[in-house]
């Protein structure tokens, strides 16, 4: 069965600092991987996705993520965080022939001025 | 383009009452999903419908039923609400027009906040 672990429940960074949110997945073959962001009271918005090709993928709002098969990881990064990035971030995985998308428990990002 | 629309936005039920959460998408997606979100638990899949006419259980289906009314609409029914069903419910859809694709991302509605007292 597929699963996702986000080790950090809550991260606080200063505005302008760099950011890395960790995501580890469990799946036997190459998975489809996604990062979503959720602002308070809102639904989830797709930031980026990976399913093949270049292991460094670019997303919206200046985010990028790198797929590392050897580490079963798909970490999300941003070089310089803005106050508007404060939100909850979810990593998700889907197996090869599987419609189910499994989410991690999320990482809450706080941005200090 | 409305995307995924959920109604109602808020609902308060008493234990034992029933209700149906409505979801409609206008993107001609084949697949639709119901998730619940609880603090510290992330999103957990309740039911999904890979295509019109099919439904399957997810991780936490007990206490729920679903109906894929047509390609656009996927409803979630609580027959006898319990306090443990207090949650935020999200509907989502995926799949490019005319097909379903495993690498297609989910598009989410804004959620229904349900409280069962």
mmCIF file of C-alpha atoms in Angstrom:
data_model
loop_
_atom_site.group_PDB
_atom_site.id
_atom_site.type_symbol
_atom_site.label_atom_id
_atom_site.label_comp_id
_atom_site.label_asym_id
_atom_site.label_seq_id
_atom_site.Cartn_x
_atom_site.Cartn_y
_atom_site.Cartn_z
ATOM 1 C CA UNK A 1 0.000 0.000 0.000
ATOM 2 C CA UNK A 2 1.152 3.517 -0.696
ATOM 3 C CA UNK A 3 1.825 5.955 2.139
ATOM 4 C CA UNK A 4 3.267 9.400 2.762
ATOM 5 C CA UNK A 5 5.141 10.808 5.750
ATOM 6 C CA UNK A 6 5.652 14.480 6.413
ATOM 7 C CA UNK A 7 8.018 14.517 9.402
ATOM 8 C CA UNK A 8 7.499 18.177 10.326
ATOM 9 C CA UNK A 9 4.116 19.119 11.763
ATOM 10 C CA UNK A 10 4.929 22.833 12.082
ATOM 11 C CA UNK A 11 7.740 24.958 10.668
ATOM 12 C CA UNK A 12 8.429 28.627 11.347
ATOM 13 C CA UNK A 13 10.651 30.691 9.072
ATOM 14 C CA UNK A 14 11.412 34.367 8.691
ATOM 15 C CA UNK A 15 10.261 36.226 5.644
ATOM 16 C CA UNK A 16 12.984 36.113 2.996
ATOM 17 C CA UNK A 17 14.528 32.922 4.360
ATOM 18 C CA UNK A 18 14.744 29.726 2.357
ATOM 19 C CA UNK A 19 12.324 26.877 2.944
ATOM 20 C CA UNK A 20 12.423 23.112 2.645
ATOM 21 C CA UNK A 21 9.458 20.917 3.536
ATOM 22 C CA UNK A 22 10.147 17.208 3.760
ATOM 23 C CA UNK A 23 8.114 14.406 2.267
ATOM 24 C CA UNK A 24 8.880 10.674 2.242
ATOM 25 C CA UNK A 25 6.725 8.173 0.410
ATOM 26 C CA UNK A 26 6.338 4.448 0.342
ATOM 27 C CA UNK A 27 5.481 2.722 -2.903
ATOM 28 C CA UNK A 28 7.082 -0.176 -4.740
ATOM 29 C CA UNK A 29 7.440 1.393 -8.164
ATOM 30 C CA UNK A 30 7.707 4.927 -9.473
ATOM 31 C CA UNK A 31 4.860 6.878 -7.948
ATOM 32 C CA UNK A 32 2.997 9.952 -9.040
ATOM 33 C CA UNK A 33 3.806 12.701 -6.517
ATOM 34 C CA UNK A 34 2.059 15.961 -5.752
ATOM 35 C CA UNK A 35 2.361 18.941 -3.448
ATOM 36 C CA UNK A 36 -0.758 20.897 -2.468
ATOM 37 C CA UNK A 37 -1.189 24.068 -0.429
ATOM 38 C CA UNK A 38 -4.191 24.960 1.712
ATOM 39 C CA UNK A 39 -4.879 28.454 2.978
ATOM 40 C CA UNK A 40 -7.164 28.801 6.011
ATOM 41 C CA UNK A 41 -10.784 28.049 5.192
ATOM 42 C CA UNK A 42 -9.976 27.091 1.629
ATOM 43 C CA UNK A 43 -9.686 23.964 -0.447
ATOM 44 C CA UNK A 44 -6.390 22.537 -1.643
ATOM 45 C CA UNK A 45 -4.501 24.042 -4.549
ATOM 46 C CA UNK A 46 -1.964 22.117 -6.608
ATOM 47 C CA UNK A 47 1.584 23.505 -6.375
ATOM 48 C CA UNK A 48 3.373 20.968 -8.557
ATOM 49 C CA UNK A 49 3.483 17.335 -9.605
ATOM 50 C CA UNK A 50 5.986 14.698 -10.692
ATOM 51 C CA UNK A 51 5.439 11.517 -12.618
ATOM 52 C CA UNK A 52 8.439 11.077 -14.918
ATOM 53 C CA UNK A 53 11.376 12.853 -16.535
ATOM 54 C CA UNK A 54 13.419 15.580 -14.905
ATOM 55 C CA UNK A 55 13.560 14.943 -11.168
ATOM 56 C CA UNK A 56 13.491 18.667 -10.370
ATOM 57 C CA UNK A 57 10.056 20.076 -11.042
ATOM 58 C CA UNK A 58 8.938 23.665 -10.964
ATOM 59 C CA UNK A 59 5.581 24.751 -9.682
ATOM 60 C CA UNK A 60 3.530 27.827 -9.097
ATOM 61 C CA UNK A 61 4.381 30.631 -6.670
ATOM 62 C CA UNK A 62 8.133 30.022 -7.030
ATOM 63 C CA UNK A 63 8.104 26.540 -5.486
ATOM 64 C CA UNK A 64 10.122 23.587 -6.711
ATOM 65 C CA UNK A 65 10.490 19.969 -5.607
ATOM 66 C CA UNK A 66 13.067 17.302 -6.189
ATOM 67 C CA UNK A 67 12.288 13.599 -6.575
ATOM 68 C CA UNK A 68 15.003 11.365 -5.099
ATOM 69 C CA UNK A 69 14.247 7.719 -5.716
ATOM 70 C CA UNK A 70 17.141 6.485 -3.555
ATOM 71 C CA UNK A 71 15.756 8.351 -0.561
ATOM 72 C CA UNK A 72 12.049 7.894 -1.395
ATOM 73 C CA UNK A 73 11.704 11.626 -0.968
ATOM 74 C CA UNK A 74 9.987 14.504 -2.705
ATOM 75 C CA UNK A 75 10.961 17.630 -0.755
ATOM 76 C CA UNK A 76 9.450 21.015 -1.493
ATOM 77 C CA UNK A 77 11.683 24.086 -1.610
ATOM 78 C CA UNK A 78 11.475 27.818 -2.054
ATOM 79 C CA UNK A 79 14.521 30.135 -2.096
ATOM 80 C CA UNK A 80 12.843 33.114 -0.408
ATOM 81 C CA UNK A 81 9.608 32.845 1.540
ATOM 82 C CA UNK A 82 6.945 35.546 1.447
ATOM 83 C CA UNK A 83 4.419 36.239 4.206
ATOM 84 C CA UNK A 84 1.663 35.081 1.859
ATOM 85 C CA UNK A 85 3.197 31.574 1.808
ATOM 86 C CA UNK A 86 1.919 30.948 5.328
ATOM 87 C CA UNK A 87 -0.422 27.977 4.916
ATOM 88 C CA UNK A 88 -0.580 24.228 5.337
ATOM 89 C CA UNK A 89 1.263 22.083 2.822
ATOM 90 C CA UNK A 90 0.379 18.536 1.883
ATOM 91 C CA UNK A 91 2.417 15.961 0.018
ATOM 92 C CA UNK A 92 0.472 13.241 -1.788
ATOM 93 C CA UNK A 93 1.240 10.016 -3.648
ATOM 94 C CA UNK A 94 -0.640 7.911 -6.142
ATOM 95 C CA UNK A 95 0.448 4.435 -7.176
ATOM 96 C CA UNK A 96 0.756 3.309 -10.762
ATOM 97 C CA UNK A 97 -2.656 1.914 -11.584
ATOM 98 C CA UNK A 98 -4.559 3.388 -8.723
ATOM 99 C CA UNK A 99 -7.049 6.196 -8.626
ATOM 100 C CA UNK A 100 -6.554 6.789 -4.927
ATOM 101 C CA UNK A 101 -4.455 9.776 -3.882
ATOM 102 C CA UNK A 102 -2.948 9.327 -0.422
ATOM 103 C CA UNK A 103 -2.049 12.439 1.545
ATOM 104 C CA UNK A 104 0.464 13.089 4.273
ATOM 105 C CA UNK A 105 -0.723 14.713 7.486
ATOM 106 C CA UNK A 106 0.514 18.124 6.423
ATOM 107 C CA UNK A 107 3.084 20.706 7.501
ATOM 108 C CA UNK A 108 1.877 24.032 8.833
ATOM 109 C CA UNK A 109 4.114 26.898 7.757
ATOM 110 C CA UNK A 110 4.296 30.086 9.798
ATOM 111 C CA UNK A 111 6.158 33.069 8.353
ATOM 112 C CA UNK A 112 7.553 35.679 10.751
ATOM 113 C CA UNK A 113 7.966 39.270 9.517
ATOM 114 C CA UNK B 1 -15.371 28.390 -14.760
ATOM 115 C CA UNK B 2 -16.638 27.260 -11.339
ATOM 116 C CA UNK B 3 -14.517 24.074 -11.051
ATOM 117 C CA UNK B 4 -15.763 21.951 -8.140
ATOM 118 C CA UNK B 5 -18.769 23.264 -6.217
ATOM 119 C CA UNK B 6 -19.821 21.894 -2.842
ATOM 120 C CA UNK B 7 -23.021 22.589 -0.959
ATOM 121 C CA UNK B 8 -23.694 23.409 1.777
ATOM 122 C CA UNK B 9 -20.645 25.275 3.116
ATOM 123 C CA UNK B 10 -21.635 24.764 6.751
ATOM 124 C CA UNK B 11 -23.987 22.354 8.480
ATOM 125 C CA UNK B 12 -24.859 21.459 12.053
ATOM 126 C CA UNK B 13 -26.617 18.149 12.719
ATOM 127 C CA UNK B 14 -27.847 16.378 15.787
ATOM 128 C CA UNK B 15 -26.756 12.807 16.408
ATOM 129 C CA UNK B 16 -28.894 10.438 14.366
ATOM 130 C CA UNK B 17 -29.958 12.934 11.750
ATOM 131 C CA UNK B 18 -29.226 12.323 8.091
ATOM 132 C CA UNK B 19 -28.011 14.593 5.356
ATOM 133 C CA UNK B 20 -26.512 14.612 1.884
ATOM 134 C CA UNK B 21 -23.500 16.639 0.848
ATOM 135 C CA UNK B 22 -23.638 17.706 -2.754
ATOM 136 C CA UNK B 23 -20.743 18.048 -5.187
ATOM 137 C CA UNK B 24 -20.687 19.051 -8.833
ATOM 138 C CA UNK B 25 -17.841 19.643 -11.262
ATOM 139 C CA UNK B 26 -17.921 21.357 -14.615
ATOM 140 C CA UNK B 27 -14.551 20.201 -15.978
ATOM 141 C CA UNK B 28 -15.850 17.041 -17.650
ATOM 142 C CA UNK B 29 -13.661 14.948 -15.343
ATOM 143 C CA UNK B 30 -14.246 11.221 -15.123
ATOM 144 C CA UNK B 31 -13.092 10.640 -11.545
ATOM 145 C CA UNK B 32 -14.525 12.126 -8.372
ATOM 146 C CA UNK B 33 -13.608 11.760 -4.708
ATOM 147 C CA UNK B 34 -14.791 12.486 -1.188
ATOM 148 C CA UNK B 35 -12.220 13.197 1.533
ATOM 149 C CA UNK B 36 -12.543 14.201 5.140
ATOM 150 C CA UNK B 37 -10.019 16.419 6.885
ATOM 151 C CA UNK B 38 -9.428 16.298 10.625
ATOM 152 C CA UNK B 39 -6.753 18.144 12.613
ATOM 153 C CA UNK B 40 -3.465 16.275 12.586
ATOM 154 C CA UNK B 41 -4.857 13.553 10.303
ATOM 155 C CA UNK B 42 -4.429 15.097 6.884
ATOM 156 C CA UNK B 43 -7.008 14.117 4.292
ATOM 157 C CA UNK B 44 -8.485 10.645 4.321
ATOM 158 C CA UNK B 45 -10.344 9.161 1.396
ATOM 159 C CA UNK B 46 -13.932 8.161 2.128
ATOM 160 C CA UNK B 47 -15.175 7.023 -1.289
ATOM 161 C CA UNK B 48 -14.219 7.587 -4.870
ATOM 162 C CA UNK B 49 -15.726 7.105 -8.289
ATOM 163 C CA UNK B 50 -13.224 6.293 -11.015
ATOM 164 C CA UNK B 51 -15.830 6.852 -13.698
ATOM 165 C CA UNK B 52 -19.544 7.370 -14.091
ATOM 166 C CA UNK B 53 -21.409 4.319 -12.845
ATOM 167 C CA UNK B 54 -18.692 3.054 -10.496
ATOM 168 C CA UNK B 55 -17.924 3.751 -6.844
ATOM 169 C CA UNK B 56 -15.352 2.267 -4.478
ATOM 170 C CA UNK B 57 -14.510 2.489 -0.809
ATOM 171 C CA UNK B 58 -11.560 4.458 0.403
ATOM 172 C CA UNK B 59 -9.824 4.368 3.782
ATOM 173 C CA UNK B 60 -12.741 5.438 5.999
ATOM 174 C CA UNK B 61 -16.077 4.492 4.361
ATOM 175 C CA UNK B 62 -17.994 3.365 7.443
ATOM 176 C CA UNK B 63 -21.071 5.480 8.130
ATOM 177 C CA UNK B 64 -21.197 6.945 4.617
ATOM 178 C CA UNK B 65 -22.802 6.185 1.293
ATOM 179 C CA UNK B 66 -22.228 7.788 -2.084
ATOM 180 C CA UNK B 67 -24.055 8.207 -5.356
ATOM 181 C CA UNK B 68 -22.527 9.106 -8.684
ATOM 182 C CA UNK B 69 -25.645 10.687 -10.067
ATOM 183 C CA UNK B 70 -24.134 11.489 -13.454
ATOM 184 C CA UNK B 71 -20.748 12.524 -14.774
ATOM 185 C CA UNK B 72 -20.949 15.920 -13.069
ATOM 186 C CA UNK B 73 -22.352 15.059 -9.651
ATOM 187 C CA UNK B 74 -21.127 12.908 -6.764
ATOM 188 C CA UNK B 75 -23.025 13.070 -3.488
ATOM 189 C CA UNK B 76 -22.087 11.851 -0.001
ATOM 190 C CA UNK B 77 -24.785 10.745 2.408
ATOM 191 C CA UNK B 78 -24.650 10.354 6.165
ATOM 192 C CA UNK B 79 -27.590 8.136 7.116
ATOM 193 C CA UNK B 80 -27.281 8.515 10.881
ATOM 194 C CA UNK B 81 -24.793 11.190 11.848
ATOM 195 C CA UNK B 82 -22.433 10.638 14.777
ATOM 196 C CA UNK B 83 -20.155 13.115 16.607
ATOM 197 C CA UNK B 84 -17.149 11.256 15.144
ATOM 198 C CA UNK B 85 -18.259 12.499 11.732
ATOM 199 C CA UNK B 86 -17.641 16.102 12.721
ATOM 200 C CA UNK B 87 -15.114 17.137 10.117
ATOM 201 C CA UNK B 88 -14.434 19.188 7.017
ATOM 202 C CA UNK B 89 -15.464 17.319 3.894
ATOM 203 C CA UNK B 90 -13.825 17.923 0.548
ATOM 204 C CA UNK B 91 -14.984 16.826 -2.848
ATOM 205 C CA UNK B 92 -12.470 16.586 -5.679
ATOM 206 C CA UNK B 93 -12.347 15.588 -9.308
ATOM 207 C CA UNK B 94 -9.607 14.544 -11.706
ATOM 208 C CA UNK B 95 -8.970 13.384 -15.240
ATOM 209 C CA UNK B 96 -8.637 15.281 -18.458
ATOM 210 C CA UNK B 97 -11.638 15.624 -20.656
ATOM 211 C CA UNK B 98 -12.926 12.273 -21.843
ATOM 212 C CA UNK B 99 -10.394 10.090 -20.018
ATOM 213 C CA UNK B 100 -8.980 9.354 -16.616
ATOM 214 C CA UNK B 101 -5.289 9.603 -16.063
ATOM 215 C CA UNK B 102 -3.278 8.501 -13.045
ATOM 216 C CA UNK B 103 -0.989 11.512 -13.271
ATOM 217 C CA UNK B 104 -3.875 13.949 -13.394
ATOM 218 C CA UNK B 105 -4.040 16.113 -10.268
ATOM 219 C CA UNK B 106 -7.136 16.477 -8.143
ATOM 220 C CA UNK B 107 -9.131 19.697 -8.221
ATOM 221 C CA UNK B 108 -10.781 20.453 -4.901
ATOM 222 C CA UNK B 109 -13.905 22.234 -3.806
ATOM 223 C CA UNK B 110 -13.826 24.646 -0.857
ATOM 224 C CA UNK B 111 -15.227 22.150 1.600
ATOM 225 C CA UNK B 112 -18.258 21.574 3.806
ATOM 226 C CA UNK B 113 -17.773 22.131 7.525
ATOM 227 C CA UNK B 114 -19.982 19.661 9.364
ATOM 228 C CA UNK B 115 -20.588 19.617 13.105
ATOM 229 C CA UNK B 116 -22.525 16.789 14.728
ATOM 230 C CA UNK B 117 -23.706 17.445 18.269
#
